[in-house]
Coordinates of C-alpha atoms in Angstrom, one line a residue:
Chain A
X1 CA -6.5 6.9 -0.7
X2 CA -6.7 9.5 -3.3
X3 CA -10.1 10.1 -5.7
X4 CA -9.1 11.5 -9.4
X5 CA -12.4 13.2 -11.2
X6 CA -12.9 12.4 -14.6
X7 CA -15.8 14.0 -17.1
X8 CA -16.4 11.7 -19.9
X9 CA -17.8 13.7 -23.0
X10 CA -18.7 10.4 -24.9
X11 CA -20.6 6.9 -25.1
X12 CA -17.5 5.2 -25.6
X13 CA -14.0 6.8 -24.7
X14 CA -10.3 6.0 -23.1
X15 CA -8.7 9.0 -21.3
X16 CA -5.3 9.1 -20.3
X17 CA -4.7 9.5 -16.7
X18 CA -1.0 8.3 -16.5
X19 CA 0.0 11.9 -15.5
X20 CA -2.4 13.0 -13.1
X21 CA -1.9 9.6 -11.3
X22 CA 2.0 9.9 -11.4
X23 CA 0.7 14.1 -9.5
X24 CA -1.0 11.9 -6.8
X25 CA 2.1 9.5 -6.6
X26 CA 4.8 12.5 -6.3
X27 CA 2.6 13.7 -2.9
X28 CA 3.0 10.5 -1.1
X29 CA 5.3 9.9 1.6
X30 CA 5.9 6.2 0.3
X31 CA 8.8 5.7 -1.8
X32 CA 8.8 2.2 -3.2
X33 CA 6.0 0.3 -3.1
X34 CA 2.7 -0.9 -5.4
X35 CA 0.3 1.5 -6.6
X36 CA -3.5 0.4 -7.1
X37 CA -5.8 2.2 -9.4
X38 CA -9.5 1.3 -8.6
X39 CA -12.4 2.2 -10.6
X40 CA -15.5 2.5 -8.8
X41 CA -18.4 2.5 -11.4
X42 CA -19.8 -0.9 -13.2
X43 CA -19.9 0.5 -16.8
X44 CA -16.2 1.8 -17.1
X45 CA -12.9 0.2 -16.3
X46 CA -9.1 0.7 -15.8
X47 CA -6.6 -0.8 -18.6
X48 CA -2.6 0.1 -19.5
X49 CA -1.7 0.3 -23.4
X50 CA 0.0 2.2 -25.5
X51 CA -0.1 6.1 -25.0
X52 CA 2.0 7.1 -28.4
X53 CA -0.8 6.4 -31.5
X54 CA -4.2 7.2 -30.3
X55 CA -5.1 4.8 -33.0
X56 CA -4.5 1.8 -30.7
X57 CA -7.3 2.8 -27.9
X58 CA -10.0 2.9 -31.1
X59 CA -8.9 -0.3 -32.3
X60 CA -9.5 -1.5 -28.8
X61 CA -12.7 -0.1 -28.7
X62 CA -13.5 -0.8 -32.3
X63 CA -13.4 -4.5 -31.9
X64 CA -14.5 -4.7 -27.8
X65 CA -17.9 -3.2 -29.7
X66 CA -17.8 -5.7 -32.7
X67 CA -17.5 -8.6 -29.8
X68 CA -19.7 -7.2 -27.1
X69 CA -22.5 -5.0 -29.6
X70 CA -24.6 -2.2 -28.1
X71 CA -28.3 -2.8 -27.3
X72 CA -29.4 -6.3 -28.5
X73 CA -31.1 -9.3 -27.1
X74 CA -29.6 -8.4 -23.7
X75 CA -31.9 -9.1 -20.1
X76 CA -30.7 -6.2 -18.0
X77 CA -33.0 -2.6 -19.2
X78 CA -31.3 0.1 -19.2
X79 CA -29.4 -0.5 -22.2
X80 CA -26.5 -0.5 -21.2
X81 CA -25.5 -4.1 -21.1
X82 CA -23.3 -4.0 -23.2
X83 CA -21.4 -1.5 -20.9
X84 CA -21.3 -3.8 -18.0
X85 CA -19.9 -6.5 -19.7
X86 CA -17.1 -4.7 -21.5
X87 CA -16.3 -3.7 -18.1
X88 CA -16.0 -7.2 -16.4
X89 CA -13.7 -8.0 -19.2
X90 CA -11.4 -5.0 -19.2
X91 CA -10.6 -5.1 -15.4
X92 CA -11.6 -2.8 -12.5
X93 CA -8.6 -2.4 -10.9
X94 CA -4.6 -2.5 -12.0
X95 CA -1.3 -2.9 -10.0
X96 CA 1.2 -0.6 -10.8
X97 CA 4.8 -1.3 -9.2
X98 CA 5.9 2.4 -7.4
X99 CA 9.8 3.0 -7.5
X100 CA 11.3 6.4 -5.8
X101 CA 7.7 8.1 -6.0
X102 CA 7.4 7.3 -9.9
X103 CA 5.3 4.9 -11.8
X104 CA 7.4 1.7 -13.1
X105 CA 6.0 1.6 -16.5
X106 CA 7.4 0.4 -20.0
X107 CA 8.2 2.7 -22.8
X108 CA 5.1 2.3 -24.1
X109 CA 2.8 2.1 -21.4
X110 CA 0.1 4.7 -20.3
X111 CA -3.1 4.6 -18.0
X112 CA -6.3 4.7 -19.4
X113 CA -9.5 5.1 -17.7
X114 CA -11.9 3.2 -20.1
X115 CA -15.9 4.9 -20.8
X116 CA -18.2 2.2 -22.0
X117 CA -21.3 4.0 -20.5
X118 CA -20.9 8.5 -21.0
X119 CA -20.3 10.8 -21.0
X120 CA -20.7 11.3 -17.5
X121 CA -18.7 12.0 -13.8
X122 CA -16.8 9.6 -12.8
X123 CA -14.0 8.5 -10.0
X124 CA -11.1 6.7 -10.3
X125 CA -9.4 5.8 -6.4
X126 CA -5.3 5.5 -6.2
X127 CA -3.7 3.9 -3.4
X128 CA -0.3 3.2 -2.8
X129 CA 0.9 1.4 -0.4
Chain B
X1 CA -4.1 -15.1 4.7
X2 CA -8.0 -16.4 4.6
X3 CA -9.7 -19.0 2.8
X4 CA -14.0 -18.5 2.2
X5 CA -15.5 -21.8 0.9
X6 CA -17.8 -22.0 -1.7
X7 CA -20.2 -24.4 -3.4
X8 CA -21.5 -23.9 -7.1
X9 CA -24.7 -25.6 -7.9
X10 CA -24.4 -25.0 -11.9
X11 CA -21.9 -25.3 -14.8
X12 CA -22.3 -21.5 -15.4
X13 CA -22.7 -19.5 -12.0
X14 CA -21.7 -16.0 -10.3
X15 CA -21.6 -16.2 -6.7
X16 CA -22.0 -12.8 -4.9
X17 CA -19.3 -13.2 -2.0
X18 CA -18.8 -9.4 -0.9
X19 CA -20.2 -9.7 2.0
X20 CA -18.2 -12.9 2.9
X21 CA -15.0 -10.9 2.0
X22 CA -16.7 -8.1 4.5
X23 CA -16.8 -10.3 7.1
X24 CA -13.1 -11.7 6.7
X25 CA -11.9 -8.3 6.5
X26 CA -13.4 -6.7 9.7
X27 CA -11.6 -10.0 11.1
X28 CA -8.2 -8.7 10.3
X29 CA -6.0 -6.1 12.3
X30 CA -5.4 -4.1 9.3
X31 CA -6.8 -0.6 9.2
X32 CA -6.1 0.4 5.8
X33 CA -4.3 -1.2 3.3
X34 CA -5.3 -3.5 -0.1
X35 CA -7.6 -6.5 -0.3
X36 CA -6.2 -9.1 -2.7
X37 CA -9.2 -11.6 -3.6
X38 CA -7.6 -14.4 -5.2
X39 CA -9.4 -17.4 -7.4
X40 CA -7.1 -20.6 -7.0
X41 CA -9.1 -22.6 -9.9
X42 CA -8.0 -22.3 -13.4
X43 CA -11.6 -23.2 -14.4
X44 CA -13.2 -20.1 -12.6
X45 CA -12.3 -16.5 -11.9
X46 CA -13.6 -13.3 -9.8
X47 CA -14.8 -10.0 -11.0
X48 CA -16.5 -6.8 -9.8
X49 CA -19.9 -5.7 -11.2
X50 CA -23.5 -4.6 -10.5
X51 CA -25.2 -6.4 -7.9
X52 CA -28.7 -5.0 -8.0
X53 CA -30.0 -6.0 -11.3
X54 CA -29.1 -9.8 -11.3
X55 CA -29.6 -9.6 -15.0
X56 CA -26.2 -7.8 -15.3
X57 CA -24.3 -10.9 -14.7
X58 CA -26.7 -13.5 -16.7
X59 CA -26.0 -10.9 -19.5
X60 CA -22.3 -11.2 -19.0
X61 CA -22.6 -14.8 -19.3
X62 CA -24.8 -14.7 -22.1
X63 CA -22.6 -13.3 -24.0
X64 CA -19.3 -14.7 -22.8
X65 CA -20.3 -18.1 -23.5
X66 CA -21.6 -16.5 -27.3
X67 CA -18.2 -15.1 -27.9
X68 CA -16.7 -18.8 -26.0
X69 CA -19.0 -21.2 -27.1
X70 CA -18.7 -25.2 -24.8
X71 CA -17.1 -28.0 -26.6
X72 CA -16.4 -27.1 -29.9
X73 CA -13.1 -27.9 -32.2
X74 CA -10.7 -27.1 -29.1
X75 CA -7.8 -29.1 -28.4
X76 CA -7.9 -30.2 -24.4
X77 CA -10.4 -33.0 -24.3
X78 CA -11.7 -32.8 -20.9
X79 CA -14.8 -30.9 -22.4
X80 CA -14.0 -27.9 -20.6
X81 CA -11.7 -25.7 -22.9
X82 CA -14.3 -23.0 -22.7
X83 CA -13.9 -22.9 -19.1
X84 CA -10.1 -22.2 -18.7
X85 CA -10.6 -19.5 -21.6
X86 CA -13.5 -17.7 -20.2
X87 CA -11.2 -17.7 -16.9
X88 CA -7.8 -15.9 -18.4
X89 CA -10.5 -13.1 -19.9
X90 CA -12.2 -12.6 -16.8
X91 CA -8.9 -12.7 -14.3
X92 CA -7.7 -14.7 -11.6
X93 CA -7.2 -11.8 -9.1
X94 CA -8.6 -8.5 -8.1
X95 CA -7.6 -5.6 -5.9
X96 CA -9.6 -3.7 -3.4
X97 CA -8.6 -0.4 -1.4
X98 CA -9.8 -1.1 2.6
X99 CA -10.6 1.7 4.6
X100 CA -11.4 1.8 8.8
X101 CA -12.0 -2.1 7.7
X102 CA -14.1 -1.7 4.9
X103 CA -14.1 -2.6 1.0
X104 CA -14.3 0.5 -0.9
X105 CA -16.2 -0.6 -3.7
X106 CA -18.5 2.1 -5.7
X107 CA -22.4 2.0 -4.9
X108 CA -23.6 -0.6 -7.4
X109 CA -20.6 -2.6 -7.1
X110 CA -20.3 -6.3 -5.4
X111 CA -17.8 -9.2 -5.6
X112 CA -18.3 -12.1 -7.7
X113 CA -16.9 -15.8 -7.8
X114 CA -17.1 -16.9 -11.6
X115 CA -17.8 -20.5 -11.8
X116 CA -17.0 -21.7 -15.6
X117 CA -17.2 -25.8 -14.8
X118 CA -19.4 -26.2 -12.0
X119 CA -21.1 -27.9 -9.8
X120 CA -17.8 -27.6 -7.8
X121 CA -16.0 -27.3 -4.2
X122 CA -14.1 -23.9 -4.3
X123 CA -12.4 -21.5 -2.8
X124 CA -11.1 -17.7 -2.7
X125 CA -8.2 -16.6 -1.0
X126 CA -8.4 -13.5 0.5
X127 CA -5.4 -10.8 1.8
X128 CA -5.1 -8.4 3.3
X129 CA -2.1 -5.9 3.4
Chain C
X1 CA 11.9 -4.8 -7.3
X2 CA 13.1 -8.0 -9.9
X3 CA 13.1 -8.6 -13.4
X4 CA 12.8 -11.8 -15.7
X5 CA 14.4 -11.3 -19.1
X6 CA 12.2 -13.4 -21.7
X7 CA 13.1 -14.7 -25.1
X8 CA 10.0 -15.5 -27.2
X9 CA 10.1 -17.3 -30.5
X10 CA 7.0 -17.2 -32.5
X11 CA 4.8 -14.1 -32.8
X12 CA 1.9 -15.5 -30.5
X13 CA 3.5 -18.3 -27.3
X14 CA 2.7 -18.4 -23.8
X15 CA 5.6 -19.2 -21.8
X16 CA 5.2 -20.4 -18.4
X17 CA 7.4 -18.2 -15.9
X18 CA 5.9 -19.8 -12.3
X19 CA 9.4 -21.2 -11.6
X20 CA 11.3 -18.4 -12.5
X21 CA 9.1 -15.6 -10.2
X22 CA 9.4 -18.4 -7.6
X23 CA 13.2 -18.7 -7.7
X24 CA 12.9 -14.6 -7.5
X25 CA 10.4 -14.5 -4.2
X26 CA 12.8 -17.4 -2.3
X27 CA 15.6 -14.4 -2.4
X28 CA 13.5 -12.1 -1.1
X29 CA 13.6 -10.8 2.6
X30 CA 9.7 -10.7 3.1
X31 CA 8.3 -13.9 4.4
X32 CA 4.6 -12.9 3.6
X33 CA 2.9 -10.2 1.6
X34 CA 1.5 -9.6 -2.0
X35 CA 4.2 -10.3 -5.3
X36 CA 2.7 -8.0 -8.1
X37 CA 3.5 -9.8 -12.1
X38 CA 4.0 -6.6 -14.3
X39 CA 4.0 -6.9 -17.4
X40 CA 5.6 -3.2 -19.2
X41 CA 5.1 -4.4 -22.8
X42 CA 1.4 -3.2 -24.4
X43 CA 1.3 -6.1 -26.9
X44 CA 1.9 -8.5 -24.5
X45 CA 0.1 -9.7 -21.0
X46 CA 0.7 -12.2 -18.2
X47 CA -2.2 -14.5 -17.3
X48 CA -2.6 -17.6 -14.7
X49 CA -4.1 -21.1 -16.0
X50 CA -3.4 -24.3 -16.0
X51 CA -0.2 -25.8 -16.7
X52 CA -0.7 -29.8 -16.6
X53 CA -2.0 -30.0 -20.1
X54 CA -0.7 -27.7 -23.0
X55 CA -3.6 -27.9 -25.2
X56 CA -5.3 -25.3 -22.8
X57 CA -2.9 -22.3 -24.1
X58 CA -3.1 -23.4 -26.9
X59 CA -6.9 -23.5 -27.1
X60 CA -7.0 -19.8 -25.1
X61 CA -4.3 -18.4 -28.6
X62 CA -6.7 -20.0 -30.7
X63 CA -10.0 -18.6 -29.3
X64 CA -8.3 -15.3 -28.5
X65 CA -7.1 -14.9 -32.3
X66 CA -10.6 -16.4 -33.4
X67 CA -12.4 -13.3 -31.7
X68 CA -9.5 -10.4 -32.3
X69 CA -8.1 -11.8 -35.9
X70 CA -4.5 -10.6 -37.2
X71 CA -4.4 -7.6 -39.8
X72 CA -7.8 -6.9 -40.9
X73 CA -9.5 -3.6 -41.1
X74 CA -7.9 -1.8 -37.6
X75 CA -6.6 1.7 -37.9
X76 CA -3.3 1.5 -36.1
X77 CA -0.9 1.1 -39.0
X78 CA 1.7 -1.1 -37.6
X79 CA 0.0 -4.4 -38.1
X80 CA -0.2 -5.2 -34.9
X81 CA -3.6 -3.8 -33.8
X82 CA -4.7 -7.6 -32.2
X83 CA -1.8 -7.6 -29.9
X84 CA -2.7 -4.3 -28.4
X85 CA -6.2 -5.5 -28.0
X86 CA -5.4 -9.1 -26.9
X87 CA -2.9 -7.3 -24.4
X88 CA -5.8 -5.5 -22.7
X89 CA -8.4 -8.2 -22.7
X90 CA -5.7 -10.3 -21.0
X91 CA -4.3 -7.7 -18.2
X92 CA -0.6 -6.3 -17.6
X93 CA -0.8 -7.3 -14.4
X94 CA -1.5 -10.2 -11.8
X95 CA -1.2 -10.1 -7.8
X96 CA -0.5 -13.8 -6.0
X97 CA 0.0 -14.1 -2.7
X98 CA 3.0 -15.3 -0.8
X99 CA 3.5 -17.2 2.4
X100 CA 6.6 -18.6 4.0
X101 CA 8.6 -17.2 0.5
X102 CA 6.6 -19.2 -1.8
X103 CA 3.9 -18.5 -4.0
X104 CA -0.1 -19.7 -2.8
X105 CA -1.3 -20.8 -6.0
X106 CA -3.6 -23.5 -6.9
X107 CA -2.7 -27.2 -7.5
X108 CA -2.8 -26.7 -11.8
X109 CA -1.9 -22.8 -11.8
X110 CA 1.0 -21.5 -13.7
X111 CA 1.5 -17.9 -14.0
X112 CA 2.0 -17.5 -18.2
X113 CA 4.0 -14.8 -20.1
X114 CA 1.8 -14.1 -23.4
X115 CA 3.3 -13.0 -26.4
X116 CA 1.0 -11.4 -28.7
X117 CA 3.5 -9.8 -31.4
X118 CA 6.9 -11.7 -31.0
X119 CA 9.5 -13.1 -31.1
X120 CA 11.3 -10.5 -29.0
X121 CA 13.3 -9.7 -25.9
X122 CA 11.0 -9.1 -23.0
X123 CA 10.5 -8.2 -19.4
X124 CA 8.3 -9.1 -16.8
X125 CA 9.1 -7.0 -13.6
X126 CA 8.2 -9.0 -10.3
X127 CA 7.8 -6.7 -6.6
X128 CA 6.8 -8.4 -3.1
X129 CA 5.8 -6.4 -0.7

């Protein structure tokens, strides 16, 4: 297992990991195989999308805040409710399909690790097995 | 593969089963390698979040079932539409790196079983590889 | 690893692929493991969910589009801002296991391919391990 650090410098923010996961990948010894990318906190999460127009991770986040709004009527005190819940419906892990040491991902497709709860340190764990 | 059985005692529920999952893992000959935790109930699901506060998951529910709202204008008449909705958001299947036979989950992290239609007979399958 | 090669026909349609990964898995050399869904298109998603009554995709489209409307006030400018959203609230990827080549799903599971901005030619890439 490999740990990525992350510094978040915002509440809310997506950061692109696709090519410091891909580093990790490239000093295995497996060839083919499946990648798992794990985050280990409860107010952030893991998510693939599009990489090209940063304009589609703030739509995501746009709306994800509309549905799931900051600070309101929530039981658990720290404010950060909203935060927790985001992250039960984005996903804390993802399953990435490893093909001669490279990441088998669409045209498209990049790695984000997803802040619903910053800035702060974080970890994300890669596996790949 | 193992099976853990489990017995909701309300429609809406999370069950905290990581230490079940614990248990089934130190079982298993596998070192190191990737837990699969699998829901086989299109009605349920299983996700990761805080398990100190249990106000984190009654929020998450709170709020699912705002967004999701029970038996209201959907099509499938068995009253549970909600159910089978809230259970494609929240996922089916989740992925955990296992180390010396242990989950490595993050501090405040713990396994949930998501019952959506309960009272219920259930089960989790759980891998692994 | 496999693909599928999927033709969707409306711009929203879940199309169930369960028989299609399980003809793929019956060739395969590994008796039991994990099979990894991928899904390498970031306005689309694979989900599992029943697949005994059709209303229930239908009711998951219609809630989905309910909370994450088409074409309204999102900032990326191809019009397809929902997709991209829907595609990360659903997941790009699912992990089932497999024993003696088959998958172990439960009795009303499908596995679905959901199109969120079609039609088009897609892929879903399937790996056993």
């Amino acid at each position: 297992m490999k740990t990525l650090d992350i510094h978040t410098t915002k509440r809310i923010e997506f950061i692109d990991i696709t090519s410091q996961i891909e580093r990790l990948i490239h000093q295995e010894k497996i060839e083919d195989g499946i990648c798992v990318v794990f985050c280990p906190h409860t107010t952030a999460a893991v998510t693939i999308n599009e990489n090209a127009d940063p304009s589609v991770v703030r739509d995501i986040n746009h709306q994800l805040s509309k549905l799931i709004p900051e600070g309101r009527g929530y039981s658990h005190m720290e404010g950060n409710a909203d935060s927790h819940i985001k992250s039960s419906l984005t996903g804390s892990s993802l399953n990435i399909i490893v093909e001669k040491k490279a990441l088998v991902l669409g045209t498209w497709q990049g790695i984000y690790f997803c802040e619903f709860d910053g800035p702060r340190r974080r970890m994300v764990y890669v596996k790949v097995k």
